[in-house]
GROMACS .gro file of C-alpha atoms in nm:
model
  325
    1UNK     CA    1   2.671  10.900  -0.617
    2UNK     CA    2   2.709  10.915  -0.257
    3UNK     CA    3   2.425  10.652  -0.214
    4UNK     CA    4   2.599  10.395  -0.452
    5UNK     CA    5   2.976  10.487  -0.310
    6UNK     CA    6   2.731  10.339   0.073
    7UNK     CA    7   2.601  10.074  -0.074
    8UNK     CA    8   2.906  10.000  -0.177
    9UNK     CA    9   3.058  10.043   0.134
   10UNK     CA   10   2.841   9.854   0.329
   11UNK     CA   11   2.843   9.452   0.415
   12UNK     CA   12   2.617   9.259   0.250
   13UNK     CA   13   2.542   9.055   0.489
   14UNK     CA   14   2.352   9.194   0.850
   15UNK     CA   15   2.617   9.309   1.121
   16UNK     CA   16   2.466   9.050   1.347
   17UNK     CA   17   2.453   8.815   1.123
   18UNK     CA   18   2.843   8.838   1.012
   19UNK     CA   19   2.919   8.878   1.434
   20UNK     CA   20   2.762   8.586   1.499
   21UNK     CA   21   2.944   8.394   1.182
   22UNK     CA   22   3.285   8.500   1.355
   23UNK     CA   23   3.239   8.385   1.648
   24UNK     CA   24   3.120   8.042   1.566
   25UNK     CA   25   3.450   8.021   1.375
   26UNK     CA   26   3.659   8.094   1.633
   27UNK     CA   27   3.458   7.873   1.899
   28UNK     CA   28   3.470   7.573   1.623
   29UNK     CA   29   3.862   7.607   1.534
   30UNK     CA   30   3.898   7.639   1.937
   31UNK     CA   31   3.698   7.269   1.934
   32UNK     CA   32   3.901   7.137   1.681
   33UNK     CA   33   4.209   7.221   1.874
   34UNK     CA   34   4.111   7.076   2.198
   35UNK     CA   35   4.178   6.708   2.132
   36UNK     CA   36   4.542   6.812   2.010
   37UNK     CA   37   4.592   7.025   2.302
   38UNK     CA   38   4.498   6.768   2.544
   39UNK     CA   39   4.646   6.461   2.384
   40UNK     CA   40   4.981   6.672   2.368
   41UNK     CA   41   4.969   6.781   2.741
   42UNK     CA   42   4.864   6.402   2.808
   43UNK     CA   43   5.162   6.224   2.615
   44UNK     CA   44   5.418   6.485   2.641
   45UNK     CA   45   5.395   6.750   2.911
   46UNK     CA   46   5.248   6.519   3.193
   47UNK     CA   47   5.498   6.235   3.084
   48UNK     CA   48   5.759   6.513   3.120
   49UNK     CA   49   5.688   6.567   3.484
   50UNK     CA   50   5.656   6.205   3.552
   51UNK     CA   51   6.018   6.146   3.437
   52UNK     CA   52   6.124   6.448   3.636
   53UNK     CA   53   5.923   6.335   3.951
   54UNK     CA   54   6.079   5.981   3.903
   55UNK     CA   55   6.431   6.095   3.895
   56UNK     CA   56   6.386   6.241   4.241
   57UNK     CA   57   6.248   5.910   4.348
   58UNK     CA   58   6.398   5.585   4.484
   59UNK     CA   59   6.260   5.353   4.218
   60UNK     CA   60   6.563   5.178   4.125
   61UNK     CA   61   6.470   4.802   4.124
   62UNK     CA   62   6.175   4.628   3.992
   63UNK     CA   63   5.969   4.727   4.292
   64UNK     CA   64   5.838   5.071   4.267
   65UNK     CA   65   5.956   5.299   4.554
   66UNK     CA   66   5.801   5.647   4.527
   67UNK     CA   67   6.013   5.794   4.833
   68UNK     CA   68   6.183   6.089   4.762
   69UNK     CA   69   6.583   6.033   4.714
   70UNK     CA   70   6.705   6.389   4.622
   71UNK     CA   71   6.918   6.487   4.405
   72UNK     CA   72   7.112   6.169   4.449
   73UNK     CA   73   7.048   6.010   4.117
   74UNK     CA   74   7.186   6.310   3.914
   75UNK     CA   75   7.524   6.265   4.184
   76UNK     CA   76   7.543   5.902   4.109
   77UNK     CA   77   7.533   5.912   3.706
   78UNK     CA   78   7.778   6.229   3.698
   79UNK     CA   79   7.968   5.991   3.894
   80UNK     CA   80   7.967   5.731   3.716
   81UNK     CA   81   8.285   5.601   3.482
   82UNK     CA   82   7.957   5.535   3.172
   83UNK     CA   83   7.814   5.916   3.201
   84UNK     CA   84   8.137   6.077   3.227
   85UNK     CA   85   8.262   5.895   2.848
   86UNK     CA   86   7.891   6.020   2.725
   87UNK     CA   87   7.951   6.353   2.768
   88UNK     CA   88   8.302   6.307   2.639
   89UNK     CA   89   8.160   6.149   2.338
   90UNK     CA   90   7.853   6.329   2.298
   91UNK     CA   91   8.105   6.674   2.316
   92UNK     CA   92   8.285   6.556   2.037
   93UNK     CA   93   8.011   6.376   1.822
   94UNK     CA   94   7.773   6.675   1.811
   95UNK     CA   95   8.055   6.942   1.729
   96UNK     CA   96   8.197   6.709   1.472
   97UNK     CA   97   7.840   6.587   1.326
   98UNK     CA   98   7.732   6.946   1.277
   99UNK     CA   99   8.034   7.079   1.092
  100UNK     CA  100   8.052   6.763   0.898
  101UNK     CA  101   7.660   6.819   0.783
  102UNK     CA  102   7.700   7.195   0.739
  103UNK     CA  103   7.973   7.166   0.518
  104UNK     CA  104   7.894   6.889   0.360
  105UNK     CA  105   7.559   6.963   0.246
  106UNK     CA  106   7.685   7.353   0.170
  107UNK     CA  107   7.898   7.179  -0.083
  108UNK     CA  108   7.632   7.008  -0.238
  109UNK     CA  109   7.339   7.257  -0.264
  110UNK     CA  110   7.632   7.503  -0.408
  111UNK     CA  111   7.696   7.227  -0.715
  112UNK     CA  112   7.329   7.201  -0.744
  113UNK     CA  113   7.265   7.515  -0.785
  114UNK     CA  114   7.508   7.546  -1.062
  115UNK     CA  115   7.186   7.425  -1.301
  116UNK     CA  116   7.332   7.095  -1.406
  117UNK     CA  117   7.167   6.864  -1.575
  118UNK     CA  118   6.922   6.574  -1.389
  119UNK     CA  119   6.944   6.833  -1.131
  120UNK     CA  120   6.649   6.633  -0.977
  121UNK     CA  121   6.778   6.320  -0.946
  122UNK     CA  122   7.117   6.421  -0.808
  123UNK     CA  123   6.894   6.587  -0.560
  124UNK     CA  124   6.645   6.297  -0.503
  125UNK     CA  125   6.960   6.109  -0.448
  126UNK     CA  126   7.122   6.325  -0.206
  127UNK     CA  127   6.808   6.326  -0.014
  128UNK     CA  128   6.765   5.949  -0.013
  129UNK     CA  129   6.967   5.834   0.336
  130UNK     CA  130   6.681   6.033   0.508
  131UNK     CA  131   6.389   5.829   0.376
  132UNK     CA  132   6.621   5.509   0.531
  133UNK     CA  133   6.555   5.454   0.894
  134UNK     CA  134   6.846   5.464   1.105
  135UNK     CA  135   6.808   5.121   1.206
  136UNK     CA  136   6.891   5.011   0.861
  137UNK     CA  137   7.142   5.249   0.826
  138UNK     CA  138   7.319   5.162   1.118
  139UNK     CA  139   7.340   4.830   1.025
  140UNK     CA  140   7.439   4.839   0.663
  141UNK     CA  141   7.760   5.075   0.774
  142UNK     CA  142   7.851   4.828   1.100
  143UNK     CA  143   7.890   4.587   0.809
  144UNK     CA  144   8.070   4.832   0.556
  145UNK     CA  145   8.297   4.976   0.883
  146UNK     CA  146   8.372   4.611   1.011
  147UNK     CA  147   8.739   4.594   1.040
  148UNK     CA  148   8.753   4.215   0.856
  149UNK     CA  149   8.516   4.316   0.566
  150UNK     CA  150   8.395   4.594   0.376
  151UNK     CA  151   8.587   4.878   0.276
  152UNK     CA  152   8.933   4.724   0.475
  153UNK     CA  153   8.923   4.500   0.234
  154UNK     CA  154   8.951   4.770  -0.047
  155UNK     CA  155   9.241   4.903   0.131
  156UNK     CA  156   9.413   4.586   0.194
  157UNK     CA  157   9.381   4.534  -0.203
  158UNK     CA  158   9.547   4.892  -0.275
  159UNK     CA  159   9.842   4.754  -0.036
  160UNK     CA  160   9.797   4.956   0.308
  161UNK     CA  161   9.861   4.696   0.587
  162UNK     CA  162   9.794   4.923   0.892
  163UNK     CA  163   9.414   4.867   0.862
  164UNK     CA  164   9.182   5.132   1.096
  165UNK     CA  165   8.982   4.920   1.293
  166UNK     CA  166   8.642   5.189   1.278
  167UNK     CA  167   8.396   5.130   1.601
  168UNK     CA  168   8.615   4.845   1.775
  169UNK     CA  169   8.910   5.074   1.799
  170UNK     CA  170   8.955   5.177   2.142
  171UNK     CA  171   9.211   5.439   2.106
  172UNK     CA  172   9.140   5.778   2.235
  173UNK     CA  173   9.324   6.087   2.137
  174UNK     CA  174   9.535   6.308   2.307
  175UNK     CA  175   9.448   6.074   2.568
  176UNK     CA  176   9.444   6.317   2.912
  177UNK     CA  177   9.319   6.197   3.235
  178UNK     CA  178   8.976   6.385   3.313
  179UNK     CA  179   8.768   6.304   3.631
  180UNK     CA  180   8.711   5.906   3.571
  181UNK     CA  181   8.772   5.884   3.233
  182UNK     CA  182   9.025   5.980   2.959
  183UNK     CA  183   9.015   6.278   2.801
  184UNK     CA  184   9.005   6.332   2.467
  185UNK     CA  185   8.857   6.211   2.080
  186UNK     CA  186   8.766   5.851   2.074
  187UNK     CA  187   8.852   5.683   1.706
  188UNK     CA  188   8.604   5.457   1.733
  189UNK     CA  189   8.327   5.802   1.687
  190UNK     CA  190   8.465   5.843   1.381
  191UNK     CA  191   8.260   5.532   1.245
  192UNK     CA  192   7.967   5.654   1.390
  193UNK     CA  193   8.018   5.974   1.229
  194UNK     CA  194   8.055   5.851   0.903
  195UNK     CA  195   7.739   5.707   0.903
  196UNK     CA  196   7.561   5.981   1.066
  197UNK     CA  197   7.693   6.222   0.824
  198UNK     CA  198   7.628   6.020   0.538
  199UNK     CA  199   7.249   6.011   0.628
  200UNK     CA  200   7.161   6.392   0.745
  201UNK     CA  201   7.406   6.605   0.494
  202UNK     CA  202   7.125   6.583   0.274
  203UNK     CA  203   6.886   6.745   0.466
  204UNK     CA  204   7.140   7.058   0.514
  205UNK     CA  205   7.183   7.042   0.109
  206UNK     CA  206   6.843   7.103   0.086
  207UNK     CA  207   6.839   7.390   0.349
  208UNK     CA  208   7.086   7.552   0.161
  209UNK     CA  209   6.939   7.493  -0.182
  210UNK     CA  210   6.630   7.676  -0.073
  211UNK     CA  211   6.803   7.986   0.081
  212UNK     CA  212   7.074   7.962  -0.242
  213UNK     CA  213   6.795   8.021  -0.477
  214UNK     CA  214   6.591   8.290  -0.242
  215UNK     CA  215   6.896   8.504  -0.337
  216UNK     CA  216   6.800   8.758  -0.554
  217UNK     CA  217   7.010   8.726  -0.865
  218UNK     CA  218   6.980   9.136  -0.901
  219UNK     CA  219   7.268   9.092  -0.658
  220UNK     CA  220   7.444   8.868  -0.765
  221UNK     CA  221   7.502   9.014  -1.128
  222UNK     CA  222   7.546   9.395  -0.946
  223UNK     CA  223   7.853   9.241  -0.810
  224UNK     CA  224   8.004   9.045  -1.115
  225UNK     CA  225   7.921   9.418  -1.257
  226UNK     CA  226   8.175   9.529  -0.988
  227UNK     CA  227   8.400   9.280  -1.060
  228UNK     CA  228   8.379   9.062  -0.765
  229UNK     CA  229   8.567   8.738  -0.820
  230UNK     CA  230   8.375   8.409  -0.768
  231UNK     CA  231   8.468   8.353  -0.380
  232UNK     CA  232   8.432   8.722  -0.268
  233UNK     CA  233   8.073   8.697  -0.410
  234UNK     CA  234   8.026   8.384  -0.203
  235UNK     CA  235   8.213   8.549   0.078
  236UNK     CA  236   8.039   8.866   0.112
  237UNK     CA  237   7.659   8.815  -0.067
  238UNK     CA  238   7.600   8.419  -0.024
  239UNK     CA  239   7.708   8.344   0.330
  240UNK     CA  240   7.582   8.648   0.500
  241UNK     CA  241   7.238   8.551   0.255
  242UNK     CA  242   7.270   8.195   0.418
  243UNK     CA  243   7.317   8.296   0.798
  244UNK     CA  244   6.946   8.233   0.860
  245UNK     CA  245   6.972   7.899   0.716
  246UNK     CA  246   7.267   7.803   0.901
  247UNK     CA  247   7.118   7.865   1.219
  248UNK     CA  248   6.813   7.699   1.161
  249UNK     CA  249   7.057   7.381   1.012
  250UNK     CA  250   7.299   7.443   1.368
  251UNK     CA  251   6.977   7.398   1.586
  252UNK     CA  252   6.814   7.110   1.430
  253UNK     CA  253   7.110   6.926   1.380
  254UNK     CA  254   7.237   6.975   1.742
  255UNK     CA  255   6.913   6.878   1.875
  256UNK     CA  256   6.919   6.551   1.659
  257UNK     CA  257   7.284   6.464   1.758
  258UNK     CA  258   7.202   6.466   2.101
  259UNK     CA  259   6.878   6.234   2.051
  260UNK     CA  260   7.083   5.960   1.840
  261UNK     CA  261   7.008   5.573   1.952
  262UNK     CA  262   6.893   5.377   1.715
  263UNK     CA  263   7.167   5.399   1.462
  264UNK     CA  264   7.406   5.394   1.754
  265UNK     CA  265   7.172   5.121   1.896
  266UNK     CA  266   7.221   4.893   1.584
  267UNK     CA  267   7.560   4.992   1.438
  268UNK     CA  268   7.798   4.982   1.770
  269UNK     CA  269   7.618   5.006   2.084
  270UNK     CA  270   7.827   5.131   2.348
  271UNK     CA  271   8.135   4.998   2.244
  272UNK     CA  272   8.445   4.881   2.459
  273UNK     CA  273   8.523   5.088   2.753
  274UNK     CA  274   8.203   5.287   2.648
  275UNK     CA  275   8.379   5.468   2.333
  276UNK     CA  276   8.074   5.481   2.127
  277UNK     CA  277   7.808   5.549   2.387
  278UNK     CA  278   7.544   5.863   2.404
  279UNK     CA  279   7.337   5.951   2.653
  280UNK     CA  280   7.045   5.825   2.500
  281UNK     CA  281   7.195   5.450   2.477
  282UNK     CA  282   7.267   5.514   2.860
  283UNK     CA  283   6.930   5.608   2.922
  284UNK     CA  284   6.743   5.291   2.738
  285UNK     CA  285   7.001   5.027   2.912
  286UNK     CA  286   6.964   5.220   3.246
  287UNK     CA  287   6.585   5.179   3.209
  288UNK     CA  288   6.481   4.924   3.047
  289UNK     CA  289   6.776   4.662   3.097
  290UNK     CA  290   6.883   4.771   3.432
  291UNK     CA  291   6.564   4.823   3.560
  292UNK     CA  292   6.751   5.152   3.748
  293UNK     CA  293   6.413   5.378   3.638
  294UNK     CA  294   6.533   5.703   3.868
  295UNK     CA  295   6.864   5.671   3.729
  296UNK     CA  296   6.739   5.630   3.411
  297UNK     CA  297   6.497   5.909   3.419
  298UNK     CA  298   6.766   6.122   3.567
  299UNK     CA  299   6.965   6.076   3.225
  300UNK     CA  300   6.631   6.175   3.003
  301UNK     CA  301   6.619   6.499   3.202
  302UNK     CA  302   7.016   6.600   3.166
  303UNK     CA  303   6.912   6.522   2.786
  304UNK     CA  304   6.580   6.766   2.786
  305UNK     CA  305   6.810   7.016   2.969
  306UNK     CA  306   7.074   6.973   2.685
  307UNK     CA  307   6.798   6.972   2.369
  308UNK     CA  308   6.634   7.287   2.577
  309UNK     CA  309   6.943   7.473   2.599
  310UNK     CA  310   7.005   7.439   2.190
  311UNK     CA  311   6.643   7.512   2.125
  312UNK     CA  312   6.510   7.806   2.335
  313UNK     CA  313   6.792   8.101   2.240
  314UNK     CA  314   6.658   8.002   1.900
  315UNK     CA  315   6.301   8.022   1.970
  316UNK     CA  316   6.347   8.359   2.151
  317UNK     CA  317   6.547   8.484   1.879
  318UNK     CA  318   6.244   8.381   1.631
  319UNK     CA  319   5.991   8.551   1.855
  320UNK     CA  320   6.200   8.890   1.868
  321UNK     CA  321   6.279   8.879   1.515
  322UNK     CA  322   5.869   8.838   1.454
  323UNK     CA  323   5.758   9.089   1.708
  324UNK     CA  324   5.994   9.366   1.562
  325UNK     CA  325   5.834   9.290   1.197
   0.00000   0.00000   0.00000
C-alpha cells in the first residue's frame, strides 16, 4: 500500500527533466514579451519624455531650437485667453459628460435587465454609437444641431419661435469674470454633449448590465421576503452592488472626456470666442497649425497630468484591493 500511495505520489516525469521544462517556459514567454516591451517603451514611454523635454525647449517656429526655455511655455498657455476657456470648458464638459453617461446608461441596463423581449437587439442597439467613429458622429449631429436645419426645424413646426442656436451660441452662463475669460457654463457645450452622450451611454449600460446580473438573486428575493419596496431594494442592495462598476465607469469616462478631438474636431471645432474648445483641439492647432511645438507639447503634458491624476488613485486602489485578497 505504501509503495502504490509513492508511486502515486511521485512525478512521472524526472525532477530534472520537469526543472528544466519550467524554465524554458518562463525564458520563452519572457522572449515573447520582449518585442511588446520594447515597442511600448519605444512608441510610448520614450515619446513621453520627448514631449516633456520639448515643452522645456524653445522650439516654437519651424526651425528647431533645442535651448532650454523653462518653464515659460506652461506660463504662456495658462496665460493665454484660449487655455483659460479650455479648462473652463473642459471643467464643465467632463462633470456633465460623466453624469450624463452614468445615468443614462444606469437607466438603460436597469430596463434591460427587466428580461424583455429582443433583449438582444435593444442591447445591440444601445451599443451601436460605439462601433461609429467619432468623426462620423460628429458630423452627422453638427448637421442634426445646426441651428437652420435639423431638429430646429421640428420645433419651428410645433410653433416655438425662440429657436436654441446649439454650438454657434455664444452665451455663457452665470457669466462671471474669471482671470481672462468669463466664468461660467457655455451653451454652446451643450451640443457637444449631446452628441458625446449619445455615443458612450452605451458603454456604461453595458457596465451596469454586467454588474446588474452578478447580483445574486438570493438577495434580492431575501429582501422582497422582508418586504422591501422596489426603490429601497435598489437603494440599499443594487447601488451599493454597483459601486465597483461605477468607479470603473467614473474613471474611464473621465479619462475619455479629457482626450475628446475628433468629434469636437469635426462637429464644432473651437467655436466663437473658443466656447467649444478642449485641450486636445488646443494642442493639435498649437502643433501642427501653429507650428508652436513647445507650446504645444506643453498642453499634451497638462493633459497626461490631468488623465494621470483620474487614473492612478484608481490603479492604487486596484492594487490594494488585490494585495489584501
Amino acid at each position: 500500500m505504501s509503495r502504490k500511495s509513492n508511486e502515486l505520489a511521485s512525478p512521472s516525469i524526472p525532477v530534472p527533466r520537469r526543472v528544466f521544462r519550467i524554465r524554458s517556459e518562463k525564458v520563452w514567454s519572457m522572449v515573447t514579451l520582449i518585442p511588446s516591451v520594447v515597442l511600448l517603451g519605444v512608441f510610448v514611454y520614450y515619446f513621453i519624455f520627448w514631449t516633456g523635454y520639448v515643452s522645456f525647449t524653445k522650439w516654437n517656429s519651424f526651425i528647431q531650437n533645442m535651448n532650454l526655455n523653462g518653464f515659460r511655455n506652461y506660463v504662456s498657455i495658462f496665460e493665454s485667453f484660449r487655455f483659460q476657456s479650455d479648462l473652463r470648458n473642459m471643467v464643465f464638459f467632463t462633470i456633465l459628460f460623466m453624469a450624463g453617461c452614468l445615468i443614462l446608461g444606469m437607466f438603460l441596463a436597469v430596463l434591460i435587465d427587466q428580461h424583455i423581449r429582443a433583449e438582444s437587439v435593444f442591447r445591440s442597439v444601445f451599443l451601436y454609437p460605439m462601433a461609429i467613429s467619432a468623426a462620423a458622429t460628429g458630423v452627422v449631429w453638427s448637421w442634426l444641431l445646426n441651428p437652420t436645419t435639423g431638429l430646429n426645424l421640428i420645433l419651428q413646426s410645433l410653433g416655438i419661435h425662440h429657436l436654441p442656436q446649439w454650438y454657434l451660441s455664444t452665451r455663457i452662463l452665470p457669466n462671471f469674470h474669471i482671470a481672462q475669460i468669463q466664468g461660467g457654463f457655455p451653451i454652446a457645450m451643450f451640443a457637444v454633449l449631446i452628441a458625446s452622450i449619445w455615443q458612450w451611454s452605451g458603454f456604461a449600460m453595458a457596465l451596469y448590465l454586467a454588474g446588474l446580473r452578478a447580483i445574486p438573486e438570493e438577495i434580492k428575493e431575501a429582501a422582497r421576503l422582508d418586504g422591501a419596496s422596489a426603490f429601497r431594494m435598489f437603494r440599499s442592495i443594487v447601488l451599493p452592488q454597483l459601486r465597483p462598476i461605477t468607479t470603473t465607469a467614473v474613471v474611464m469616462l473621465m479619462a475619455s472626456s479629457l482626450k475628446v478631438f475628433d468629434l469636437l474636431y469635426a462637429m464644432t471645432g473651437p467655436g466663437a470666442n473658443f466656447v467649444t474648445d478642449l485641450p486636445a483641439l488646443n494642442m493639435f492647432d498649437t502643433t501642427f497649425k501653429a507650428n508652436q511645438f513647445a507650446q504645444g507639447a506643453a498642453i499634451a503634458i497638462v493633459l497626461l497630468i490631468l488623465v494621470l491624476i483620474a487614473i492612478v488613485p484608481y490603479l492604487i486602489g486596484t492594487i490594494r484591493k488585490e494585495a489584501s485578497k
